Short mmCIF file of C-alpha atoms in Angstrom, two decimals:
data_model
loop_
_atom_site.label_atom_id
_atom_site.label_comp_id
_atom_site.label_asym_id
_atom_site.label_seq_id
_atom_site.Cartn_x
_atom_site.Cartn_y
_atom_site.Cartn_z
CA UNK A 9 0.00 0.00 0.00
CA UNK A 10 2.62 2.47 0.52
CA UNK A 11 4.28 1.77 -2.52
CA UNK A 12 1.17 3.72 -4.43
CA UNK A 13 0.16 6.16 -1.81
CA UNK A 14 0.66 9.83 -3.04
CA UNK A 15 0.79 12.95 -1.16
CA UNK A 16 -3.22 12.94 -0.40
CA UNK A 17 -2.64 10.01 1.52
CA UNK A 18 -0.51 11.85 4.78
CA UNK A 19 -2.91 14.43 4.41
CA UNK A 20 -6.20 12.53 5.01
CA UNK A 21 -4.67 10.58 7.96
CA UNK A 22 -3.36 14.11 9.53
CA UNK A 23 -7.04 15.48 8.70
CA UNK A 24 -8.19 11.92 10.84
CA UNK A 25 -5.66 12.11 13.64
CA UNK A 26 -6.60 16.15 14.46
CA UNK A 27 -10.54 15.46 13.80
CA UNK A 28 -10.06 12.54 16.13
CA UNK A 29 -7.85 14.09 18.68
CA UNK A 30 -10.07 17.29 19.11
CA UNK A 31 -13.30 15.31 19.35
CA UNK A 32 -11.81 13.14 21.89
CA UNK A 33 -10.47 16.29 23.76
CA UNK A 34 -13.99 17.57 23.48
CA UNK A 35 -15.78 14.79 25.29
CA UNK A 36 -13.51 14.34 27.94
CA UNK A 37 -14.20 17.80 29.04
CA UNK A 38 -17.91 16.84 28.55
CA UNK A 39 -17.53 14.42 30.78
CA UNK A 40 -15.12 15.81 33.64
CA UNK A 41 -18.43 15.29 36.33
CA UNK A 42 -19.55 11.98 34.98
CA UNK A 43 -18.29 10.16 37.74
CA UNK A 44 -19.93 6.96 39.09
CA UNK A 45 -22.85 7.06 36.78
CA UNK A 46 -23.85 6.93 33.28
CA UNK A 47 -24.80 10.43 32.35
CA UNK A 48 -23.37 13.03 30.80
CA UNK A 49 -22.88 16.07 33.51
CA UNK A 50 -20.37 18.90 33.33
CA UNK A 51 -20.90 20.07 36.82
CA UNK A 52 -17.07 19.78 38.80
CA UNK A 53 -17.13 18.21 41.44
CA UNK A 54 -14.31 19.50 44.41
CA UNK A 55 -14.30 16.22 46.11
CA UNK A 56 -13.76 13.82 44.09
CA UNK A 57 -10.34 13.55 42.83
CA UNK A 58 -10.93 11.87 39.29
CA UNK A 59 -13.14 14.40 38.27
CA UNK A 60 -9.53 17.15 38.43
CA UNK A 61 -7.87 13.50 36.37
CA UNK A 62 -10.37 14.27 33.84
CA UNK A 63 -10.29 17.85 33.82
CA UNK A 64 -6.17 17.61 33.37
CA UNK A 65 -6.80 14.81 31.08
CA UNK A 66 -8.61 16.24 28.86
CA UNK A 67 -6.70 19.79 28.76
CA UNK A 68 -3.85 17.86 28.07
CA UNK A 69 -5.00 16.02 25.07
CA UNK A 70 -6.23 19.57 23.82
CA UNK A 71 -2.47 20.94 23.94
CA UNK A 72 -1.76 17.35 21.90
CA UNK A 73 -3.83 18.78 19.35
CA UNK A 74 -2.13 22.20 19.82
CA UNK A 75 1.06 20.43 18.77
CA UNK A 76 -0.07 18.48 16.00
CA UNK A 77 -1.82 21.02 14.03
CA UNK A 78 1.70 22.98 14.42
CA UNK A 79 3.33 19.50 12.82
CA UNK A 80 0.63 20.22 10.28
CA UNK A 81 1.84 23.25 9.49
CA UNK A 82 4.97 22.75 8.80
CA UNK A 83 4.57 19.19 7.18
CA UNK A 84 2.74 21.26 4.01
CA UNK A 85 5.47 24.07 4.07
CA UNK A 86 7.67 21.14 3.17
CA UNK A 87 5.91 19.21 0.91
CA UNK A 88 8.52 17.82 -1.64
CA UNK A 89 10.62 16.32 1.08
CA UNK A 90 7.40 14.77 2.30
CA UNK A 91 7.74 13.01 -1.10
CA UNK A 92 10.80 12.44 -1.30
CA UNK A 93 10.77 10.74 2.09
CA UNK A 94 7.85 8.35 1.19
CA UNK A 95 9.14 7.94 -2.34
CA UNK A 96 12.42 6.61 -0.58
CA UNK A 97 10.60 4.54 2.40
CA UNK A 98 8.94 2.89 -0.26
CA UNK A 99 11.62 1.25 -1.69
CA UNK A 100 12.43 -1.71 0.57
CA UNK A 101 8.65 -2.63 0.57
CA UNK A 102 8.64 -3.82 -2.93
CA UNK A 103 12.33 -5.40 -2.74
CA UNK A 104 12.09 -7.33 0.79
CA UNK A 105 10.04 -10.25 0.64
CA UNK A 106 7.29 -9.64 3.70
CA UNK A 107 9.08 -6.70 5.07
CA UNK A 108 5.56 -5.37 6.03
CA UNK A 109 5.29 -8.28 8.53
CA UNK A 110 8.43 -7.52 10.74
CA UNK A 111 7.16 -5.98 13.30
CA UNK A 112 4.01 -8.62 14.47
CA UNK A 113 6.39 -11.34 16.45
CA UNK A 114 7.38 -8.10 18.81
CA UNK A 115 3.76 -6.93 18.93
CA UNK A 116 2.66 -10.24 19.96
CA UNK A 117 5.02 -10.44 22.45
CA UNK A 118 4.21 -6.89 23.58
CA UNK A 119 0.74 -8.35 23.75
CA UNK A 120 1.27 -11.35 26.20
CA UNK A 121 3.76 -8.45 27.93
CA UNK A 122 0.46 -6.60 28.73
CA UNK A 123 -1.73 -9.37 30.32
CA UNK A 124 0.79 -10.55 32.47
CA UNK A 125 1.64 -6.86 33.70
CA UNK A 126 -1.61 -6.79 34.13
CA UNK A 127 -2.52 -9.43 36.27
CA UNK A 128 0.47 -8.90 38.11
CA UNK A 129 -0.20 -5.19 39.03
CA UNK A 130 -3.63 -6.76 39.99
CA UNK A 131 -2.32 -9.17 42.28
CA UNK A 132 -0.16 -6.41 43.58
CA UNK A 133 -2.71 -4.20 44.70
CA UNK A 134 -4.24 -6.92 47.11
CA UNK A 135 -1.50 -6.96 49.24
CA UNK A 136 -1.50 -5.86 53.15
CA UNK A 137 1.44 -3.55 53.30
CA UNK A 138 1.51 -0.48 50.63
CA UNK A 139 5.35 -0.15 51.15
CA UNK A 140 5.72 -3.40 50.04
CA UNK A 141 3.35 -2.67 46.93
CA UNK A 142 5.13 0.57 45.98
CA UNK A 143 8.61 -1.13 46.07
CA UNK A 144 7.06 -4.55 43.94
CA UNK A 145 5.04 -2.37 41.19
CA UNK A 146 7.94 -0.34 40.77
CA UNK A 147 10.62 -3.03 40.16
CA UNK A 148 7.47 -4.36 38.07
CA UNK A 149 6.78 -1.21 35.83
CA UNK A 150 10.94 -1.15 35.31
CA UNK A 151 10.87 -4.98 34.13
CA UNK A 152 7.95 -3.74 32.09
CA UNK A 153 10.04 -1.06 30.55
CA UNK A 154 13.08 -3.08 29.92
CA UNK A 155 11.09 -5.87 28.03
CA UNK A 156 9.42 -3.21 26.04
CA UNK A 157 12.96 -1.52 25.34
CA UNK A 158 14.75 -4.98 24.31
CA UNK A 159 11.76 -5.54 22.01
CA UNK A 160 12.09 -2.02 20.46
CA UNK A 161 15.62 -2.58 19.74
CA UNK A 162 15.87 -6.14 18.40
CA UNK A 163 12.96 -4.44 15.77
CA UNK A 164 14.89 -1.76 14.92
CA UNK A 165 18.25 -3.76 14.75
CA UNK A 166 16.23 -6.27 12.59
CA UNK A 167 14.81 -3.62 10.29
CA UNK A 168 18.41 -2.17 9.97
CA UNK A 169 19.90 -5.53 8.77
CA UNK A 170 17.34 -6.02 6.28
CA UNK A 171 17.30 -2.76 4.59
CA UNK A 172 21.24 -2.29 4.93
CA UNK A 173 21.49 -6.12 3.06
CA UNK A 174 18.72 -4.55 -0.11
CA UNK A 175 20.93 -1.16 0.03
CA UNK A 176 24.54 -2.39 -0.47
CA UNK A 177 23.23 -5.80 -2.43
CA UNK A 178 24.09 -4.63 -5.89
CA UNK A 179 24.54 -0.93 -7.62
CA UNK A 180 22.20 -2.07 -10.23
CA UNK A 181 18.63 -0.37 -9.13
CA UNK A 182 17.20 -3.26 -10.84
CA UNK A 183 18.51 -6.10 -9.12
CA UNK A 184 18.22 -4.49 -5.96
CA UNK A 185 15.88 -7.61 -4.47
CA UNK A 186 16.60 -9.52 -1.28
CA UNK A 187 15.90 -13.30 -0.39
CA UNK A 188 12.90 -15.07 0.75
CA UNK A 189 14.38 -15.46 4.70
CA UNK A 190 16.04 -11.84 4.88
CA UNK A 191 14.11 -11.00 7.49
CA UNK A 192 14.52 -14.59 8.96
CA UNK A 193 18.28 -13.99 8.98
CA UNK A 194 18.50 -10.84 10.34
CA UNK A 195 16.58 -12.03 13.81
CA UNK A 196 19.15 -14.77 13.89
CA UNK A 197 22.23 -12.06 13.49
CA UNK A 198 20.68 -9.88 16.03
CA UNK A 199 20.32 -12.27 18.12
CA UNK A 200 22.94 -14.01 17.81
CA UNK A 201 25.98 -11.08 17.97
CA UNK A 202 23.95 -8.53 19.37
CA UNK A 203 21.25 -9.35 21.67
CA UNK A 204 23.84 -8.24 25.17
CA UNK A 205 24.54 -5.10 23.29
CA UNK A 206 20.45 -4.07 22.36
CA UNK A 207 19.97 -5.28 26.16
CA UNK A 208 22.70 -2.98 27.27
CA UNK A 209 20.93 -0.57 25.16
CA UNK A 210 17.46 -1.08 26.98
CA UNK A 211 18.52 -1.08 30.66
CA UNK A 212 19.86 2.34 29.90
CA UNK A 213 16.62 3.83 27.84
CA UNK A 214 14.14 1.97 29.82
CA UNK A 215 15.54 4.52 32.38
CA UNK A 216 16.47 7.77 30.71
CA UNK A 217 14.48 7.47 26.94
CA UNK A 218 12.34 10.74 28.50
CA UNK A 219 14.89 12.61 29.84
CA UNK A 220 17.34 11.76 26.60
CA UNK A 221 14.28 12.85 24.58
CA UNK A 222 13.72 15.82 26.68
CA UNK A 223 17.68 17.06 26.20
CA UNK A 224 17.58 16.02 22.75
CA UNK A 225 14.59 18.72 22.00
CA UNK A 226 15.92 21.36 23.96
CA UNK A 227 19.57 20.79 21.84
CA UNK A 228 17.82 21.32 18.85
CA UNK A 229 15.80 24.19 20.13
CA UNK A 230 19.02 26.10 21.36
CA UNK A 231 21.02 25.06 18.35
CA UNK A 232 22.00 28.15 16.01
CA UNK A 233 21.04 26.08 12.56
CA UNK A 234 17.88 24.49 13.61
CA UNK A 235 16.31 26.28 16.53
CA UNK A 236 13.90 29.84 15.79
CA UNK A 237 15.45 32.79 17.41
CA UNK A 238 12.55 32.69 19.90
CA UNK A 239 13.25 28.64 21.03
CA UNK A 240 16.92 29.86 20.60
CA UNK A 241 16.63 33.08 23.36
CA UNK A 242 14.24 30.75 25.90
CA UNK A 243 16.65 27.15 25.33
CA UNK A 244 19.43 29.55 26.29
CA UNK A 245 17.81 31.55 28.95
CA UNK A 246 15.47 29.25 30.81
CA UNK A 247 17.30 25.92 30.20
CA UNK A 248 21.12 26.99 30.51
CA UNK A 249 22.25 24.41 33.23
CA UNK A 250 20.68 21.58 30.75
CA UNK A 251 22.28 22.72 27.52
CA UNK A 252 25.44 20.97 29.26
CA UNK A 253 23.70 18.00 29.62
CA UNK A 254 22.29 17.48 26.59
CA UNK A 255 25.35 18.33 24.94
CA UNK A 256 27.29 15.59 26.98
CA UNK A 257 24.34 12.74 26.16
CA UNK A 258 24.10 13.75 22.28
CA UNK A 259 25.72 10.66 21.30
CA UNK A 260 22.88 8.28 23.18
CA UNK A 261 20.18 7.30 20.09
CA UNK A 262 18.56 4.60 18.90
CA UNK A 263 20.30 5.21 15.64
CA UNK A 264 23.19 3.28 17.28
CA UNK A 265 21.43 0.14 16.73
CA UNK A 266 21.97 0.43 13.07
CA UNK A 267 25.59 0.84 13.53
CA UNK A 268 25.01 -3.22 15.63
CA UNK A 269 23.13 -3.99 12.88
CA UNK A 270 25.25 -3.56 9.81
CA UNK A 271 28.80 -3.42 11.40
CA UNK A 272 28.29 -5.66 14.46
CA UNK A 273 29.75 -2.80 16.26
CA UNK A 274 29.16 -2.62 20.31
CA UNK A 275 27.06 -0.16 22.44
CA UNK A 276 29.99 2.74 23.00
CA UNK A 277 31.71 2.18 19.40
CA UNK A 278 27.73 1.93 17.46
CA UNK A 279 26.74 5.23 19.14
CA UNK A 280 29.95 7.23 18.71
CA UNK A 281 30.11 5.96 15.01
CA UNK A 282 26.40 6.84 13.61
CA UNK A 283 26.86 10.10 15.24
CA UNK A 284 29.77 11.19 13.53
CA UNK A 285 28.54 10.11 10.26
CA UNK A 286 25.28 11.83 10.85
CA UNK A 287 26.76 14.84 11.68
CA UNK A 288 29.55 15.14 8.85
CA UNK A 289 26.64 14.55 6.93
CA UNK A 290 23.81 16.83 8.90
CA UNK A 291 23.32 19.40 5.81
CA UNK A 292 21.81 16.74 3.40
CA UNK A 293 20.35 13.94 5.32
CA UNK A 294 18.79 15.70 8.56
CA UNK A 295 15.97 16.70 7.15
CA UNK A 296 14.50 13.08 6.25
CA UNK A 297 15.15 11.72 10.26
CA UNK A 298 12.82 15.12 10.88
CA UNK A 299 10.30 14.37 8.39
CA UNK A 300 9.65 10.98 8.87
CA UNK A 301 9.53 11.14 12.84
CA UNK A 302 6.75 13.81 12.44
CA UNK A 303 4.61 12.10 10.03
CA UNK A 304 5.13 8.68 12.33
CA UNK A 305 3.97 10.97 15.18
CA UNK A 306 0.85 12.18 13.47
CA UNK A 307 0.00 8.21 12.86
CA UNK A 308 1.14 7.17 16.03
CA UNK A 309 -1.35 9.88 17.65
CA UNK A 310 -4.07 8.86 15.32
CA UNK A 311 -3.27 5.03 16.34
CA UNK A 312 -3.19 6.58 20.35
CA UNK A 313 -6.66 8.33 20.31
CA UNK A 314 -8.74 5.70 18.48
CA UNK A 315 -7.84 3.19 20.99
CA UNK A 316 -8.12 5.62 24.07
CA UNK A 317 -11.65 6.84 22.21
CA UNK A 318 -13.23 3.74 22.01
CA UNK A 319 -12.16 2.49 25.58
CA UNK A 320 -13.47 5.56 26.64
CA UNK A 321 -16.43 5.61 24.97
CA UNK A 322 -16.86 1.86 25.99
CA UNK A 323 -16.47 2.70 29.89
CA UNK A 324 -17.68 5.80 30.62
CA UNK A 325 -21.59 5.27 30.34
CA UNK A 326 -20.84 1.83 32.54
CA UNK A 327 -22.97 2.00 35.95
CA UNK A 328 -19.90 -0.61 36.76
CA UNK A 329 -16.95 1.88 36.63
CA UNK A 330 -16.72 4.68 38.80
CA UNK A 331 -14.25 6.27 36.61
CA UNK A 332 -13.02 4.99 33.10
CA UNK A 333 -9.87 7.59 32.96
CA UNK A 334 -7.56 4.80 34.31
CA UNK A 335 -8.36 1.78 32.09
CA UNK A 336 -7.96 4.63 29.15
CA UNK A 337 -4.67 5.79 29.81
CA UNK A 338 -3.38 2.14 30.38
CA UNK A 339 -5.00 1.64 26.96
CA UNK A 340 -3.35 4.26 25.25
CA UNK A 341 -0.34 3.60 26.88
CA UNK A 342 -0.13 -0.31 25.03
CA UNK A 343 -1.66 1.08 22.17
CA UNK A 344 1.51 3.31 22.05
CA UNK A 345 3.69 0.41 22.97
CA UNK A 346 2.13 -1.32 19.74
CA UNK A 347 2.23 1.54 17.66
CA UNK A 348 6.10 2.28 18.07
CA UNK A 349 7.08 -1.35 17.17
CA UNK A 350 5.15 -0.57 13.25
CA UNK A 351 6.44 3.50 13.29
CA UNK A 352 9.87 1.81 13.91
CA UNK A 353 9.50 -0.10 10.29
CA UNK A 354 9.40 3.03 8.40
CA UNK A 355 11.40 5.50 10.92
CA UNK A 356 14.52 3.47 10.97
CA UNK A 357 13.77 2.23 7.26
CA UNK A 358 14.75 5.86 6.18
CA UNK A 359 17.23 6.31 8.70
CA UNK A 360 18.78 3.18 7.75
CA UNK A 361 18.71 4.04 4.05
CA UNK A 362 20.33 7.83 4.94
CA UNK A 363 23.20 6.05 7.24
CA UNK A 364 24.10 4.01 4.27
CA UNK A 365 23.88 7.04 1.70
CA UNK A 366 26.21 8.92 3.66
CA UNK A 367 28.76 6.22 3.71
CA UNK A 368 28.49 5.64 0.12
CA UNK A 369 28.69 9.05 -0.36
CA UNK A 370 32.24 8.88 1.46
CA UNK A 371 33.23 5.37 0.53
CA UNK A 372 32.77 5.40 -3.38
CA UNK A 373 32.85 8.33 -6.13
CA UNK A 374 30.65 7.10 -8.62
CA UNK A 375 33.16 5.80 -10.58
CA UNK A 376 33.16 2.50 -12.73
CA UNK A 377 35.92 1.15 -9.93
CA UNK A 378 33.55 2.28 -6.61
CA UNK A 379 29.81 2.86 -7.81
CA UNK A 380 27.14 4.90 -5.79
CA UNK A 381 24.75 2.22 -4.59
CA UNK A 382 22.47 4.67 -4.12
CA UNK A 383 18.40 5.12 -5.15
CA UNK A 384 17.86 7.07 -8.46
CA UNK A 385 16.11 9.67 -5.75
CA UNK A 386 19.05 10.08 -3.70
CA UNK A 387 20.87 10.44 -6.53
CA UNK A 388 19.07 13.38 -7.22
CA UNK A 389 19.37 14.79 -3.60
CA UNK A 390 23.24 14.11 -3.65
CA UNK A 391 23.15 16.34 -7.25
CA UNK A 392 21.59 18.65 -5.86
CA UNK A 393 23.95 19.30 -2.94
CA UNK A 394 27.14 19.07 -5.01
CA UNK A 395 25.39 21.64 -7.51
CA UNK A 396 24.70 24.05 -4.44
CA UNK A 397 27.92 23.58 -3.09
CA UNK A 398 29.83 24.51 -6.28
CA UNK A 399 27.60 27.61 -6.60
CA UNK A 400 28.74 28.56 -3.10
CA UNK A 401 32.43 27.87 -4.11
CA UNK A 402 31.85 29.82 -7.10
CA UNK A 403 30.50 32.81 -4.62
CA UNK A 404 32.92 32.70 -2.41
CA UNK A 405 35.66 32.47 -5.15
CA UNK A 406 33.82 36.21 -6.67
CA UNK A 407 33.76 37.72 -2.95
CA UNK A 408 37.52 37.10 -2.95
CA UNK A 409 38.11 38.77 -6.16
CA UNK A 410 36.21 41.92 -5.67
CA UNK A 411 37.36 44.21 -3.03
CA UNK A 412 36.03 44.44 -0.04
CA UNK A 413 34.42 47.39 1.02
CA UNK A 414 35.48 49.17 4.54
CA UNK A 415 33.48 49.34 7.63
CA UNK A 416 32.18 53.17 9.36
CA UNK A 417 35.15 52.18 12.06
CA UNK A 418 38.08 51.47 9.84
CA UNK A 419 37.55 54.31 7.23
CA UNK A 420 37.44 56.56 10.77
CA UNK A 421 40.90 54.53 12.30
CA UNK A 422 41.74 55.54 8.24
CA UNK A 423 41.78 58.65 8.58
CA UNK A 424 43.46 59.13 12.50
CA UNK A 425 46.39 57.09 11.17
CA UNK A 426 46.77 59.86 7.87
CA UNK A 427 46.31 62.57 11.13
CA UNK A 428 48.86 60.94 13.45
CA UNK A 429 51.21 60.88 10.45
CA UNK A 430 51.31 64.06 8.78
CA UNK A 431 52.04 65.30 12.35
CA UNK A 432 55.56 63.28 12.38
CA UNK A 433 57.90 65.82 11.90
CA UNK A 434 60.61 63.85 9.38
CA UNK A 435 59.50 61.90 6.26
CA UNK A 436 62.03 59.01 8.09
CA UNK A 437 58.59 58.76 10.77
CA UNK A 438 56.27 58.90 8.15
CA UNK A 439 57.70 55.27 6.89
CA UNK A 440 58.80 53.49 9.43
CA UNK A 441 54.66 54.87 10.99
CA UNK A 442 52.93 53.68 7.74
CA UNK A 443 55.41 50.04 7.58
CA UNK A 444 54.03 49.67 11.64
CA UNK A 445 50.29 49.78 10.36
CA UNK A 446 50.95 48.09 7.21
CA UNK A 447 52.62 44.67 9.24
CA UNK A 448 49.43 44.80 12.07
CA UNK A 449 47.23 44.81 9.26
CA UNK A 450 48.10 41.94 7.31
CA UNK A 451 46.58 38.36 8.12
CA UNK A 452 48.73 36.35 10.60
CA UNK A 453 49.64 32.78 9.99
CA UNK A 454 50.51 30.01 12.05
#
């Protein structure tokens, strides 16, 4: 299917996700005094504690909406990298047999996860002794996130291998075509030389993936080629004492697991390495890891709301349950679970194929000794970038040439050094004064 979906296609399921998300919004507001009965009522009420749940609930899925009509926006101010981003994600689909199907082992898994965390936190909460049920459900939700975490990471080392295997198979765009067990194989090679380093990997996410995301944001906010001057003043204002911090933990991203995936690289060498090559690379390639992540986040939302709608929807009008805003957000929160093992397929499908442009890009010249295996599309792209980097050689070539013209301050410092030296009383003065400014003036070397 995604192999013949256009450009209307993102923009009816962004028209779906912020039609879905505001009506959902909408009706949890509705319903902030429907508590313990099965009719609609607005009315707050003080005492009861889930009906300020619902209230922050439902405010909170309203600035959701906020932020995705803002992804919107600037989704259709970049349209053609839209298209070249699903023009590119695309590719694999058609060349990997049942590449589609990669991520439903995990999700069943995350599945059977679910009950059993499930039953467990219910079994938890009939104990005598609350200490003891704090300490047990926390150990319990960090098991929870670790399992989740080594899932997450043997799909995205497994969709790595697969599309790193079509990319560097042949240079002939033709015969780019994988075998029948590609995907087969690449569980077995992930599992088999790098399960300790994706579990490495997890116990360190399942920890600090929010705060890592967090510093990652605010890096990007407060950097001087991404940021707006207005995220730029408050990043470096508001958030100084972080700006250190994310600086030091810039290196930590799941993009390392393509690095274990393709070069069987560990967890310290993996992150260092598709760093580096990401950021020698930033000016041509950084756009589609932006792209892609906020279309996934539009579908992931979408994904989000329908389930929390229809649990909600399903519970609230129940004389049964006193308040359905728990079961929903434990809903939404496995729905999200779900959802990130399928967005992973197509995030680190194009982050995957941009890793692997930028080292053929360094590795080979295009010549008939070291061929671009490259895409016809990135092709293009890489054109393009040589073509705007020759005009900007050209420029800076002409601004050399042509004179440059002198500053308010140096045609004033100009004309106190022709001052100071017509009042030297020998012509002897006068030379060895003008040789003084002409030798601080010229360019120093090292």
């Amino acid at each position: 299917m995604i192999r013949h979906a256009g450009s209307r296609l993102p923009k009816l399921v962004y028209l779906a996700a912020v039609t879905l998300l505001g009506g959902f919004g909408i009706m949890l507001l509705a319903n902030t005094g429907n508590v313990g009965n099965s009719s609609v009522n607005t009315e707050f009420q003080q005492e009861d504690s889930f009906s300020y749940m619902t209230l922050f609930f439902g405010l909170l899925v309203l600035v959701y909406l906020g932020v995705l009509l803002g992804l919107g926006w600037h989704l259709n101010a970049n349209n053609d990298k839209v298209e070249l981003v699903m023009r590119e994600v695309s590719e694999p689909f058609g060349a990997i047999p049942r590449f589609i199907h990669t991520p439903l082992f995990p999700t069943a898994i995350v599945v059977a996860i679910g009950i059993f965390w499930v039953l467990g936190a219910v079994l938890l909460l009939g104990l005598d002794s609350t200490a003891l049920t704090v300490v047990l459900g926390g150990y319990q939700l960090y098991g929870l996130l670790v399992c989740l975490e080594v899932l997450y990471g043997l799909t995205v080392a497994t969709v790595s291998g697969c599309v790193a295997s079509w990319y560097w198979g042949t240079p002939d765009e033709s015969l780019k075509v994988c075998s029948e067990d590609e995907i087969s194989n690449s569980y077995f090679r992930v599992g088999l030389s790098s399960f300790g380093t994706v579990a490495r990997c997890a116990f360190i996410m399942a920890v600090f993936r929010p705060v890592l995301s967090f510093l990652r944001r605010l890096r990007r906010c407060g950097s001087s080629g991404e940021g707006t001057p207005g995220c730029r003043h408050a990043a470096h204002t508001c958030c100084r004492c972080c700006l250190a911090v994310a600086e030091s933990t810039k290196m930590m991203d799941n993009r390392a697991h393509i690095q274990m995936a393709v070069h069987g690289t560990d967890w310290a060498d993996s992150k260092t390495l598709s760093y580096q090559i990401f950021y020698r690379n930033r000016g041509k390639v950084e756009f589609a890891s932006l792209i892609a992540s906020k279309m996934l986040f539009v579908v992931s939302a979408m994904n989000t709301v329908i389930a929390g709608l229809v649990t909600f929807v399903w519970l609230a009008y129940d004389d049964d349950i006193y308040s359905p805003i728990g079961p929903t957000i434990i809903v939404m929160v496995f729905a999200e679970a779900i959802g990130s093992m399928f967005s992973a397929l197509y995030q680190f499908t194009i982050e995957t194929i941009m890793e692997c442009f930028c080292e053929d890009t360094e590795r080979n010249d295009g010549s008939f000794m070291k061929p671009f295996y490259m895409t016809p599309g990135l092709k293009q792209l890489l054109l393009k970038e040589l073509t705007m980097r020759e005009s900007l050689d050209e420029k800076e070539q002409d601004d050399l040439e042509q004179p440059q013209a002198l500053s308010e301050e140096q045609i004033q410092e100009e004309e106190k050094n022709q001052v100071r030296m017509q009042a030297l009383p020998t012509q002897v003065e006068r030379d060895m004064f003008e040789e003084d400014i002409l030798y601080y003036q010229a360019p120093t070397t090292n």
